[in-house]
Amino acid sequence: MATAAEFAIGQSVVVERHVSLDDVDRFCELSGDTSAIHVDESAAHARNLDGRVAHGVLISSFVSAVIGTELPGDDGIMQSIQMNFRNPVIPPETLVIKAEIIGISAAVGQLTIRVEVRQKTDGTLAATGEVRSLVR
Amino acid sequence: MTNRLDEIRPIFAEVLGEAAEVITAETSATDVEGWDSFAHISIVVGVEEKYGVSFTTEDLGKLTCVGDFLDLLQQKLKANAA
């Protein structure tokens, strides 16, 4: 079992994750969020979007996967996640997710992890966020 | 002490979901329903980040009320300034 002392400020991981329209459809079914911009191409165009939009929370779930499997991985328990969605993600797209430790509280064993999600196609910033994870 | 209390009240108020005015030096986990172990972690980290200090695992046992935080914070800030 890792402790906070085994992590370092600046420690980071970068993970790529492809998101497809099939992922969006499956997330609609799983979550029940069938808002028109996620399921209807014409409705998305009517909102000046280039196509159906991936749910922001779906993007957040990819961040959860990075936190849960990479940094800190198995030793962490996510305490909070805050995400800001900066630009819509229109699948198919590959997302580049960077997670970097920006704070460590040794006393309580908590890591503060800054998250940045960019579209691989053109580098557009899709989302930013901050995760707090307990590792003790 | 009073000024410092005013400074750290918002940390407790935000984490505990209470009005800042009701937070006193005597306020403790037994007085506030929302002051559970997760809230305690958020308060500790909130104080650490606001003042750039680090508590230790041993310190945690001393932190049972707001006044305890104030006392220990004062010690940490004095040590950092020395």
PDB file of N, CA and C in Angstrom, chain A residues 65-107:
ATOM      1  N   ALA A  65     -10.834   6.965 -14.776  1.00  0.00           N
ATOM      2  CA  ALA A  65     -10.056   5.771 -15.126  1.00  0.00           C
ATOM      3  C   ALA A  65      -8.556   6.026 -14.973  1.00  0.00           C
ATOM      4  N   VAL A  66      -8.119   7.216 -15.355  1.00  0.00           N
ATOM      5  CA  VAL A  66      -6.693   7.556 -15.220  1.00  0.00           C
ATOM      6  C   VAL A  66      -6.305   7.609 -13.746  1.00  0.00           C
ATOM      7  N   ILE A  67      -7.163   8.237 -12.949  1.00  0.00           N
ATOM      8  CA  ILE A  67      -6.878   8.344 -11.510  1.00  0.00           C
ATOM      9  C   ILE A  67      -6.901   6.962 -10.857  1.00  0.00           C
ATOM     10  N   GLY A  68      -7.859   6.154 -11.246  1.00  0.00           N
ATOM     11  CA  GLY A  68      -8.045   4.858 -10.600  1.00  0.00           C
ATOM     12  C   GLY A  68      -7.058   3.788 -11.029  1.00  0.00           C
ATOM     13  N   THR A  69      -6.451   3.987 -12.207  1.00  0.00           N
ATOM     14  CA  THR A  69      -5.554   2.935 -12.692  1.00  0.00           C
ATOM     15  C   THR A  69      -4.115   3.389 -12.883  1.00  0.00           C
ATOM     16  N   GLU A  70      -3.898   4.716 -12.927  1.00  0.00           N
ATOM     17  CA  GLU A  70      -2.544   5.203 -13.235  1.00  0.00           C
ATOM     18  C   GLU A  70      -1.938   6.054 -12.118  1.00  0.00           C
ATOM     19  N   LEU A  71      -2.622   7.132 -11.762  1.00  0.00           N
ATOM     20  CA  LEU A  71      -2.081   8.074 -10.776  1.00  0.00           C
ATOM     21  C   LEU A  71      -3.190   8.563  -9.852  1.00  0.00           C
ATOM     22  N   PRO A  72      -3.267   8.093  -8.624  1.00  0.00           N
ATOM     23  CA  PRO A  72      -2.321   7.192  -7.957  1.00  0.00           C
ATOM     24  C   PRO A  72      -2.550   5.714  -8.217  1.00  0.00           C
ATOM     25  N   GLY A  73      -3.629   5.342  -8.929  1.00  0.00           N
ATOM     26  CA  GLY A  73      -3.861   3.937  -9.215  1.00  0.00           C
ATOM     27  C   GLY A  73      -4.585   3.213  -8.094  1.00  0.00           C
ATOM     28  N   ASP A  74      -4.261   1.943  -7.938  1.00  0.00           N
ATOM     29  CA  ASP A  74      -4.993   1.086  -6.996  1.00  0.00           C
ATOM     30  C   ASP A  74      -4.994   1.592  -5.563  1.00  0.00           C
ATOM     31  N   ASP A  75      -4.001   2.378  -5.188  1.00  0.00           N
ATOM     32  CA  ASP A  75      -3.883   2.804  -3.793  1.00  0.00           C
ATOM     33  C   ASP A  75      -4.742   4.021  -3.461  1.00  0.00           C
ATOM     34  N   GLY A  76      -5.405   4.606  -4.459  1.00  0.00           N
ATOM     35  CA  GLY A  76      -6.149   5.836  -4.211  1.00  0.00           C
ATOM     36  C   GLY A  76      -7.634   5.619  -3.968  1.00  0.00           C
ATOM     37  N   ILE A  77      -8.217   6.543  -3.234  1.00  0.00           N
ATOM     38  CA  ILE A  77      -9.675   6.629  -3.102  1.00  0.00           C
ATOM     39  C   ILE A  77     -10.039   8.060  -3.474  1.00  0.00           C
ATOM     40  N   MET A  78     -10.810   8.219  -4.549  1.00  0.00           N
ATOM     41  CA  MET A  78     -11.131   9.572  -4.994  1.00  0.00           C
ATOM     42  C   MET A  78     -12.046  10.252  -3.983  1.00  0.00           C
ATOM     43  N   GLN A  79     -11.614  11.420  -3.517  1.00  0.00           N
ATOM     44  CA  GLN A  79     -12.413  12.158  -2.544  1.00  0.00           C
ATOM     45  C   GLN A  79     -13.283  13.204  -3.224  1.00  0.00           C
ATOM     46  N   SER A  80     -12.737  13.826  -4.275  1.00  0.00           N
ATOM     47  CA  SER A  80     -13.545  14.801  -5.015  1.00  0.00           C
ATOM     48  C   SER A  80     -13.001  14.943  -6.429  1.00  0.00           C
ATOM     49  N   ILE A  81     -13.864  15.366  -7.328  1.00  0.00           N
ATOM     50  CA  ILE A  81     -13.447  15.673  -8.697  1.00  0.00           C
ATOM     51  C   ILE A  81     -14.227  16.899  -9.140  1.00  0.00           C
ATOM     52  N   GLN A  82     -13.495  17.881  -9.645  1.00  0.00           N
ATOM     53  CA  GLN A  82     -14.131  19.093 -10.173  1.00  0.00           C
ATOM     54  C   GLN A  82     -13.670  19.240 -11.611  1.00  0.00           C
ATOM     55  N   MET A  83     -14.606  19.360 -12.528  1.00  0.00           N
ATOM     56  CA  MET A  83     -14.246  19.478 -13.933  1.00  0.00           C
ATOM     57  C   MET A  83     -14.882  20.726 -14.538  1.00  0.00           C
ATOM     58  N   ASN A  84     -14.146  21.378 -15.417  1.00  0.00           N
ATOM     59  CA  ASN A  84     -14.675  22.489 -16.201  1.00  0.00           C
ATOM     60  C   ASN A  84     -14.584  22.080 -17.669  1.00  0.00           C
ATOM     61  N   PHE A  85     -15.708  22.082 -18.366  1.00  0.00           N
ATOM     62  CA  PHE A  85     -15.731  21.663 -19.762  1.00  0.00           C
ATOM     63  C   PHE A  85     -15.543  22.891 -20.635  1.00  0.00           C
ATOM     64  N   ARG A  86     -14.432  22.925 -21.345  1.00  0.00           N
ATOM     65  CA  ARG A  86     -14.021  24.149 -22.034  1.00  0.00           C
ATOM     66  C   ARG A  86     -14.472  24.194 -23.491  1.00  0.00           C
ATOM     67  N   ASN A  87     -14.468  23.053 -24.154  1.00  0.00           N
ATOM     68  CA  ASN A  87     -14.907  22.984 -25.548  1.00  0.00           C
ATOM     69  C   ASN A  87     -15.587  21.631 -25.772  1.00  0.00           C
ATOM     70  N   PRO A  88     -16.620  21.604 -26.629  1.00  0.00           N
ATOM     71  CA  PRO A  88     -17.321  20.336 -26.861  1.00  0.00           C
ATOM     72  C   PRO A  88     -16.431  19.325 -27.566  1.00  0.00           C
ATOM     73  N   VAL A  89     -16.605  18.067 -27.201  1.00  0.00           N
ATOM     74  CA  VAL A  89     -15.891  16.972 -27.866  1.00  0.00           C
ATOM     75  C   VAL A  89     -16.876  16.282 -28.806  1.00  0.00           C
ATOM     76  N   ILE A  90     -16.520  16.309 -30.092  1.00  0.00           N
ATOM     77  CA  ILE A  90     -17.380  15.710 -31.111  1.00  0.00           C
ATOM     78  C   ILE A  90     -16.722  14.424 -31.590  1.00  0.00           C
ATOM     79  N   PRO A  91     -17.227  13.270 -31.193  1.00  0.00           N
ATOM     80  CA  PRO A  91     -16.626  11.998 -31.613  1.00  0.00           C
ATOM     81  C   PRO A  91     -16.817  11.761 -33.126  1.00  0.00           C
ATOM     82  N   PRO A  92     -15.955  10.954 -33.757  1.00  0.00           N
ATOM     83  CA  PRO A  92     -14.840  10.251 -33.117  1.00  0.00           C
ATOM     84  C   PRO A  92     -13.666  11.187 -32.853  1.00  0.00           C
ATOM     85  N   GLU A  93     -13.048  11.020 -31.712  1.00  0.00           N
ATOM     86  CA  GLU A  93     -11.921  11.863 -31.316  1.00  0.00           C
ATOM     87  C   GLU A  93     -11.063  11.077 -30.320  1.00  0.00           C
ATOM     88  N   THR A  94      -9.776  11.356 -30.368  1.00  0.00           N
ATOM     89  CA  THR A  94      -8.901  10.793 -29.334  1.00  0.00           C
ATOM     90  C   THR A  94      -8.562  11.897 -28.355  1.00  0.00           C
ATOM     91  N   LEU A  95      -8.731  11.605 -27.097  1.00  0.00           N
ATOM     92  CA  LEU A  95      -8.456  12.583 -26.042  1.00  0.00           C
ATOM     93  C   LEU A  95      -7.108  12.273 -25.407  1.00  0.00           C
ATOM     94  N   VAL A  96      -6.360  13.333 -25.122  1.00  0.00           N
ATOM     95  CA  VAL A  96      -5.086  13.184 -24.428  1.00  0.00           C
ATOM     96  C   VAL A  96      -5.298  13.727 -23.017  1.00  0.00           C
ATOM     97  N   ILE A  97      -5.225  12.840 -22.057  1.00  0.00           N
ATOM     98  CA  ILE A  97      -5.531  13.195 -20.666  1.00  0.00           C
ATOM     99  C   ILE A  97      -4.232  13.252 -19.871  1.00  0.00           C
ATOM    100  N   LYS A  98      -3.945  14.433 -19.321  1.00  0.00           N
ATOM    101  CA  LYS A  98      -2.747  14.579 -18.486  1.00  0.00           C
ATOM    102  C   LYS A  98      -3.174  14.789 -17.039  1.00  0.00           C
ATOM    103  N   ALA A  99      -2.589  14.046 -16.150  1.00  0.00           N
ATOM    104  CA  ALA A  99      -2.847  14.197 -14.711  1.00  0.00           C
ATOM    105  C   ALA A  99      -1.514  14.461 -14.024  1.00  0.00           C
ATOM    106  N   GLU A 100      -1.462  15.522 -13.214  1.00  0.00           N
ATOM    107  CA  GLU A 100      -0.210  15.913 -12.558  1.00  0.00           C
ATOM    108  C   GLU A 100      -0.460  16.241 -11.094  1.00  0.00           C
ATOM    109  N   ILE A 101       0.362  15.696 -10.232  1.00  0.00           N
ATOM    110  CA  ILE A 101       0.246  15.988  -8.807  1.00  0.00           C
ATOM    111  C   ILE A 101       0.731  17.415  -8.544  1.00  0.00           C
ATOM    112  N   ILE A 102      -0.133  18.231  -7.950  1.00  0.00           N
ATOM    113  CA  ILE A 102       0.247  19.609  -7.648  1.00  0.00           C
ATOM    114  C   ILE A 102       0.259  19.879  -6.149  1.00  0.00           C
ATOM    115  N   GLY A 103      -0.211  18.914  -5.367  1.00  0.00           N
ATOM    116  CA  GLY A 103      -0.201  19.114  -3.921  1.00  0.00           C
ATOM    117  C   GLY A 103      -0.231  17.782  -3.195  1.00  0.00           C
ATOM    118  N   ILE A 104       0.472  17.723  -2.071  1.00  0.00           N
ATOM    119  CA  ILE A 104       0.477  16.512  -1.245  1.00  0.00           C
ATOM    120  C   ILE A 104       0.325  16.934   0.215  1.00  0.00           C
ATOM    121  N   SER A 105      -0.671  16.368   0.891  1.00  0.00           N
ATOM    122  CA  SER A 105      -0.768  16.558   2.329  1.00  0.00           C
ATOM    123  C   SER A 105      -0.367  15.244   2.983  1.00  0.00           C
ATOM    124  N   ALA A 106       0.831  15.229   3.536  1.00  0.00           N
ATOM    125  CA  ALA A 106       1.326  14.006   4.174  1.00  0.00           C
ATOM    126  C   ALA A 106       0.493  13.659   5.403  1.00  0.00           C
ATOM    127  N   ALA A 107      -0.001  14.703   6.089  1.00  0.00           N
ATOM    128  CA  ALA A 107      -0.742  14.470   7.335  1.00  0.00           C
ATOM    129  C   ALA A 107      -1.978  13.610   7.109  1.00  0.00           C
TER     130      ALA A 107
END
